[in-house]
PDB file of C-alpha atoms and ligand atoms in Angstrom:
ATOM      1  CA  MET A   1     144.051  55.002  92.118  1.00  0.00           C
ATOM      2  CA  ASN A   2     141.352  54.510  88.887  1.00  0.00           C
ATOM      3  CA  GLU A   3     143.178  51.706  88.203  1.00  0.00           C
ATOM      4  CA  LEU A   4     142.460  50.589  91.695  1.00  0.00           C
ATOM      5  CA  ALA A   5     139.239  51.925  93.099  1.00  0.00           C
ATOM      6  CA  VAL A   6     136.625  51.664  90.414  1.00  0.00           C
ATOM      7  CA  THR A   7     133.647  49.021  89.382  1.00  0.00           C
ATOM      8  CA  HIS A   8     132.904  51.563  86.135  1.00  0.00           C
ATOM      9  CA  ALA A   9     134.341  53.495  83.647  1.00  0.00           C
ATOM     10  CA  ARG A  10     133.375  55.386  80.664  1.00  0.00           C
ATOM     11  CA  GLY A  11     130.665  53.778  80.521  1.00  0.00           C
ATOM     12  CA  ARG A  12     131.262  49.135  81.095  1.00  0.00           C
ATOM     13  CA  PRO A  13     132.023  47.902  84.205  1.00  0.00           C
ATOM     14  CA  VAL A  14     135.417  47.307  84.973  1.00  0.00           C
ATOM     15  CA  PRO A  15     136.637  43.984  85.251  1.00  0.00           C
ATOM     16  CA  PRO A  16     138.645  42.468  87.974  1.00  0.00           C
ATOM     17  CA  PRO A  17     142.045  42.429  86.933  1.00  0.00           C
ATOM     18  CA  THR A  18     143.530  38.860  86.314  1.00  0.00           C
ATOM     19  CA  ASP A  19     146.699  40.260  86.393  1.00  0.00           C
ATOM     20  CA  ARG A  20     146.491  43.261  89.103  1.00  0.00           C
ATOM     21  CA  LEU A  21     150.445  43.371  89.663  1.00  0.00           C
ATOM     22  CA  ALA A  22     151.093  43.524  85.674  1.00  0.00           C
ATOM     23  CA  ALA A  23     147.878  46.635  85.375  1.00  0.00           C
ATOM     24  CA  LEU A  24     149.026  48.562  88.895  1.00  0.00           C
ATOM     25  CA  GLU A  25     153.376  48.346  87.413  1.00  0.00           C
ATOM     26  CA  SER A  26     152.636  49.675  83.889  1.00  0.00           C
ATOM     27  CA  ALA A  27     150.360  52.323  85.667  1.00  0.00           C
ATOM     28  CA  PHE A  28     153.347  53.276  87.615  1.00  0.00           C
ATOM     29  CA  ALA A  29     155.324  53.517  84.790  1.00  0.00           C
ATOM     30  CA  THR A  30     152.837  55.517  82.941  1.00  0.00           C
ATOM     31  CA  HIS A  31     152.707  57.980  85.422  1.00  0.00           C
ATOM     32  CA  GLY A  32     156.079  57.905  85.813  1.00  0.00           C
ATOM     33  CA  TRP A  33     156.899  57.287  89.382  1.00  0.00           C
ATOM     34  CA  THR A  34     158.902  54.980  90.455  1.00  0.00           C
ATOM     35  CA  PRO A  35     159.665  54.976  94.594  1.00  0.00           C
ATOM     36  CA  GLY A  36     162.975  55.921  94.565  1.00  0.00           C
ATOM     37  CA  PRO A  37     166.052  54.674  94.261  1.00  0.00           C
ATOM     38  CA  THR A  38     166.262  53.503  97.377  1.00  0.00           C
ATOM     39  CA  PRO A  39     163.868  50.480  97.012  1.00  0.00           C
ATOM     40  CA  THR A  40     163.538  47.945  99.827  1.00  0.00           C
ATOM     41  CA  THR A  41     163.016  44.932  97.480  1.00  0.00           C
ATOM     42  CA  THR A  42     164.365  43.957  94.659  1.00  0.00           C
ATOM     43  CA  ALA A  43     163.644  40.393  92.910  1.00  0.00           C
ATOM     44  CA  PRO A  44     166.389  38.730  92.930  1.00  0.00           C
ATOM     45  CA  GLY A  45     167.465  39.127  89.563  1.00  0.00           C
ATOM     46  CA  SER A  46     165.867  41.945  88.523  1.00  0.00           C
ATOM     47  CA  GLY A  47     169.180  43.599  88.150  1.00  0.00           C
ATOM     48  CA  GLY A  48     167.615  47.227  89.991  1.00  0.00           C
ATOM     49  CA  GLY A  49     164.778  47.638  88.078  1.00  0.00           C
ATOM     50  CA  PRO A  50     161.976  48.905  90.046  1.00  0.00           C
ATOM     51  CA  PRO A  51     161.000  46.632  92.804  1.00  0.00           C
ATOM     52  CA  ALA A  52     158.838  44.214  92.465  1.00  0.00           C
ATOM     53  CA  LEU A  53     155.374  44.008  92.761  1.00  0.00           C
ATOM     54  CA  THR A  54     153.757  41.660  95.042  1.00  0.00           C
ATOM     55  CA  GLY A  55     150.122  40.924  96.047  1.00  0.00           C
ATOM     56  CA  ALA A  56     150.043  41.303  98.834  1.00  0.00           C
ATOM     57  CA  GLU A  57     150.831  44.982  98.478  1.00  0.00           C
ATOM     58  CA  ALA A  58     149.247  45.066  95.342  1.00  0.00           C
ATOM     59  CA  ASP A  59     145.416  44.505  97.950  1.00  0.00           C
ATOM     60  CA  ARG A  60     147.494  47.244 100.702  1.00  0.00           C
ATOM     61  CA  LEU A  61     147.914  50.127  96.951  1.00  0.00           C
ATOM     62  CA  ALA A  62     143.784  49.229  96.588  1.00  0.00           C
ATOM     63  CA  GLU A  63     143.099  50.067 100.610  1.00  0.00           C
ATOM     64  CA  VAL A  64     145.074  53.550  99.858  1.00  0.00           C
ATOM     65  CA  ALA A  65     143.423  54.464  97.300  1.00  0.00           C
ATOM     66  CA  ALA A  66     140.174  53.053  98.188  1.00  0.00           C
ATOM     67  CA  GLU A  67     140.955  55.686 101.515  1.00  0.00           C
ATOM     68  CA  LEU A  68     142.228  58.802  99.255  1.00  0.00           C
ATOM     69  CA  ARG A  69     139.124  58.511  96.726  1.00  0.00           C
ATOM     70  CA  PRO A  70     136.739  60.236  98.530  1.00  0.00           C
ATOM     71  CA  ILE A  71     138.411  63.086  98.607  1.00  0.00           C
ATOM     72  CA  PHE A  72     138.193  63.597  94.872  1.00  0.00           C
ATOM     73  CA  THR A  73     133.733  63.790  95.939  1.00  0.00           C
ATOM     74  CA  GLY A  74     134.387  66.640  97.999  1.00  0.00           C
ATOM     75  CA  ALA A  75     134.786  64.651 101.189  1.00  0.00           C
ATOM     76  CA  PRO A  76     137.668  65.479 103.090  1.00  0.00           C
ATOM     77  CA  GLY A  77     138.246  62.058 103.956  1.00  0.00           C
ATOM     78  CA  THR A  78     141.345  60.725 106.668  1.00  0.00           C
ATOM     79  CA  LEU A  79     143.502  62.616 104.526  1.00  0.00           C
ATOM     80  CA  ASN A  80     146.162  63.821 107.263  1.00  0.00           C
ATOM     81  CA  GLN A  81     145.397  60.508 109.303  1.00  0.00           C
ATOM     82  CA  LEU A  82     146.633  58.447 106.144  1.00  0.00           C
ATOM     83  CA  LEU A  83     150.286  60.565 106.059  1.00  0.00           C
ATOM     84  CA  VAL A  84     150.498  59.811 109.649  1.00  0.00           C
ATOM     85  CA  ARG A  85     150.137  56.436 108.734  1.00  0.00           C
ATOM     86  CA  HIS A  86     152.450  56.544 106.110  1.00  0.00           C
ATOM     87  CA  GLY A  87     155.196  57.746 106.992  1.00  0.00           C
ATOM     88  CA  ALA A  88     154.795  61.269 104.793  1.00  0.00           C
ATOM     89  CA  VAL A  89     157.775  63.837 105.189  1.00  0.00           C
ATOM     90  CA  PRO A  90     159.693  65.614 102.624  1.00  0.00           C
ATOM     91  CA  ASN A  91     162.581  64.772 101.735  1.00  0.00           C
ATOM     92  CA  LEU A  92     165.658  65.119  98.864  1.00  0.00           C
ATOM     93  CA  HIS A  93     166.515  61.267  97.563  1.00  0.00           C
ATOM     94  CA  GLY A  94     169.541  60.693  94.619  1.00  0.00           C
ATOM     95  CA  ASP A  95     171.758  62.026  92.920  1.00  0.00           C
ATOM     96  CA  PRO A  96     170.298  64.436  91.343  1.00  0.00           C
ATOM     97  CA  PRO A  97     167.780  64.545  94.594  1.00  0.00           C
ATOM     98  CA  ILE A  98     164.615  65.188  93.398  1.00  0.00           C
ATOM     99  CA  LEU A  99     162.182  65.979  96.443  1.00  0.00           C
ATOM    100  CA  ALA A 100     160.455  63.671  97.834  1.00  0.00           C
ATOM    101  CA  PHE A 101     157.247  63.183 100.499  1.00  0.00           C
ATOM    102  CA  HIS A 102     158.853  59.929 101.534  1.00  0.00           C
ATOM    103  CA  ALA A 103     160.565  58.455 103.972  1.00  0.00           C
ATOM    104  CA  PRO A 104     164.386  57.186 102.265  1.00  0.00           C
ATOM    105  CA  GLY A 105     163.615  53.629 103.868  1.00  0.00           C
ATOM    106  CA  ALA A 106     160.188  53.381 102.694  1.00  0.00           C
ATOM    107  CA  ASP A 107     158.055  50.116 101.355  1.00  0.00           C
ATOM    108  CA  LEU A 108     156.637  50.893  97.946  1.00  0.00           C
ATOM    109  CA  VAL A 109     152.935  50.799  99.362  1.00  0.00           C
ATOM    110  CA  ASP A 110     153.664  53.898 101.922  1.00  0.00           C
ATOM    111  CA  ALA A 111     156.001  55.362  99.876  1.00  0.00           C
ATOM    112  CA  TRP A 112     152.686  55.962  97.042  1.00  0.00           C
ATOM    113  CA  ALA A 113     150.814  56.585  99.769  1.00  0.00           C
ATOM    114  CA  ALA A 114     152.953  59.254 101.016  1.00  0.00           C
ATOM    115  CA  ASP A 115     153.229  60.391  97.276  1.00  0.00           C
ATOM    116  CA  ALA A 116     150.270  60.291  96.437  1.00  0.00           C
ATOM    117  CA  GLY A 117     148.162  61.831  99.189  1.00  0.00           C
ATOM    118  CA  THR A 118     150.367  64.692  99.416  1.00  0.00           C
ATOM    119  CA  ALA A 119     149.814  65.766  96.010  1.00  0.00           C
ATOM    120  CA  LEU A 120     146.558  65.940  96.818  1.00  0.00           C
ATOM    121  CA  ALA A 121     147.334  67.871  99.988  1.00  0.00           C
ATOM    122  CA  MET A 122     148.944  70.416  98.519  1.00  0.00           C
ATOM    123  CA  VAL A 123     146.269  70.436  95.597  1.00  0.00           C
ATOM    124  CA  ILE A 124     144.137  70.986  98.329  1.00  0.00           C
ATOM    125  CA  GLY A 125     146.004  73.370 100.718  1.00  0.00           C
ATOM    126  CA  VAL A 126     146.041  76.249  97.930  1.00  0.00           C
ATOM    127  CA  GLY A 127     142.855  75.447  97.605  1.00  0.00           C
ATOM    128  CA  GLN A 128     142.309  74.518  94.043  1.00  0.00           C
ATOM    129  CA  GLY A 129     140.473  71.410  96.419  1.00  0.00           C
ATOM    130  CA  LEU A 130     137.564  71.441  93.828  1.00  0.00           C
ATOM    131  CA  ARG A 131     139.984  70.510  90.885  1.00  0.00           C
ATOM    132  CA  LEU A 132     140.131  66.980  92.152  1.00  0.00           C
ATOM    133  CA  ARG A 133     136.994  65.479  90.364  1.00  0.00           C
ATOM    134  CA  THR A 134     134.762  61.994  89.461  1.00  0.00           C
ATOM    135  CA  CYS A 135     133.291  62.217  85.601  1.00  0.00           C
ATOM    136  CA  GLU A 136     129.846  62.922  85.419  1.00  0.00           C
ATOM    137  CA  ALA A 137     129.272  60.835  83.020  1.00  0.00           C
ATOM    138  CA  GLY A 138     127.475  57.209  84.116  1.00  0.00           C
ATOM    139  CA  GLY A 139     128.501  54.158  84.643  1.00  0.00           C
ATOM    140  CA  CYS A 140     131.831  55.842  85.471  1.00  0.00           C
ATOM    141  CA  GLU A 141     133.915  56.425  88.288  1.00  0.00           C
ATOM    142  CA  LEU A 142     136.802  57.745  86.723  1.00  0.00           C
ATOM    143  CA  VAL A 143     138.845  60.372  89.388  1.00  0.00           C
ATOM    144  CA  PHE A 144     141.003  63.175  86.799  1.00  0.00           C
ATOM    145  CA  PHE A 145     142.840  66.927  88.027  1.00  0.00           C
ATOM    146  CA  ASP A 146     141.119  69.251  86.039  1.00  0.00           C
ATOM    147  CA  VAL A 147     143.451  71.357  84.851  1.00  0.00           C
ATOM    148  CA  THR A 148     141.147  73.786  82.639  1.00  0.00           C
ATOM    149  CA  ARG A 149     141.670  78.022  82.693  1.00  0.00           C
ATOM    150  CA  ASN A 150     138.343  77.415  84.762  1.00  0.00           C
ATOM    151  CA  ALA A 151     137.330  74.648  86.158  1.00  0.00           C
ATOM    152  CA  SER A 152     134.540  73.484  84.128  1.00  0.00           C
ATOM    153  CA  ARG A 153     135.832  70.105  83.001  1.00  0.00           C
ATOM    154  CA  ARG A 154     133.525  67.147  83.499  1.00  0.00           C
ATOM    155  CA  PHE A 155     134.440  64.359  82.469  1.00  0.00           C
ATOM    156  CA  CYS A 156     137.329  62.031  82.198  1.00  0.00           C
ATOM    157  CA  GLY A 157     137.903  61.973  78.422  1.00  0.00           C
ATOM    158  CA  LEU A 158     136.699  62.885  74.604  1.00  0.00           C
ATOM    159  CA  SER A 159     134.278  58.874  75.309  1.00  0.00           C
ATOM    160  CA  CYS A 160     131.890  60.071  78.344  1.00  0.00           C
ATOM    161  CA  GLN A 161     131.671  63.663  76.743  1.00  0.00           C
ATOM    162  CA  ASN A 162     130.436  62.211  73.422  1.00  0.00           C
ATOM    163  CA  ARG A 163     127.880  59.959  75.469  1.00  0.00           C
ATOM    164  CA  ALA A 164     127.029  61.846  77.848  1.00  0.00           C
ATOM    165  CA  LYS A 165     125.656  64.426  74.929  1.00  0.00           C
ATOM    166  CA  ALA A 166     124.144  61.127  72.773  1.00  0.00           C
ATOM    167  CA  SER A 167     122.038  60.551  75.709  1.00  0.00           C
ATOM    168  CA  ALA A 168     121.072  64.165  76.903  1.00  0.00           C
ATOM    169  CA  TYR A 169     120.695  64.398  72.866  1.00  0.00           C
ATOM    170  CA  ARG A 170     118.251  61.170  73.215  1.00  0.00           C
ATOM    171  CA  ALA A 171     116.251  62.409  76.498  1.00  0.00           C
ATOM    172  CA  ARG A 172     115.606  65.946  74.881  1.00  0.00           C
ATOM    173  CA  ARG A 173     113.583  64.341  72.294  1.00  0.00           C
ATOM    174  CA  ARG A 174     111.957  62.003  74.716  1.00  0.00           C
ATOM    175  CA  ALA A 175     110.626  64.817  75.912  1.00  0.00           C
TER     176      ALA A 175
HETATM  177 ZN1  LIG B 201     134.578  59.594  82.833  1.00  0.00          ZN
END
């Protein structure tokens, strides 16, 4: 989501991804997400690896990310409709089976939307929705899941925390 729906991160404008496909594929790899063992589209010669993303899929993923983002700002958004639209359904994939939340034949976009949407719904559904946060630092739109014990995290990472501290210090000195 951070790769798709922000214009500023850590105090800097995010350049429009010139190679969004590569950025997405690396984000999926970083987060260990693949649509499962039943990809509907396999690029010729890809040797059964993860399905190759297309530009159209990247555009649709960006739309899904934009739709999911309000959930991190405390707005429930349209999560239920999103889950229905992308066919979210718990079911077992593969052998040994893993639990996924997209239908076996789902395309990559539906699969990601269903899995990500379900994950957010589970967080909200167990009363932990306040842990879905946006970074409070100026010039940063990154979202994160706050795993601190008392749900007190305010920034996406150390660089934003340090920047915010420094600017608060400057503001106090000016006052
Ligand atoms: Zn930040």
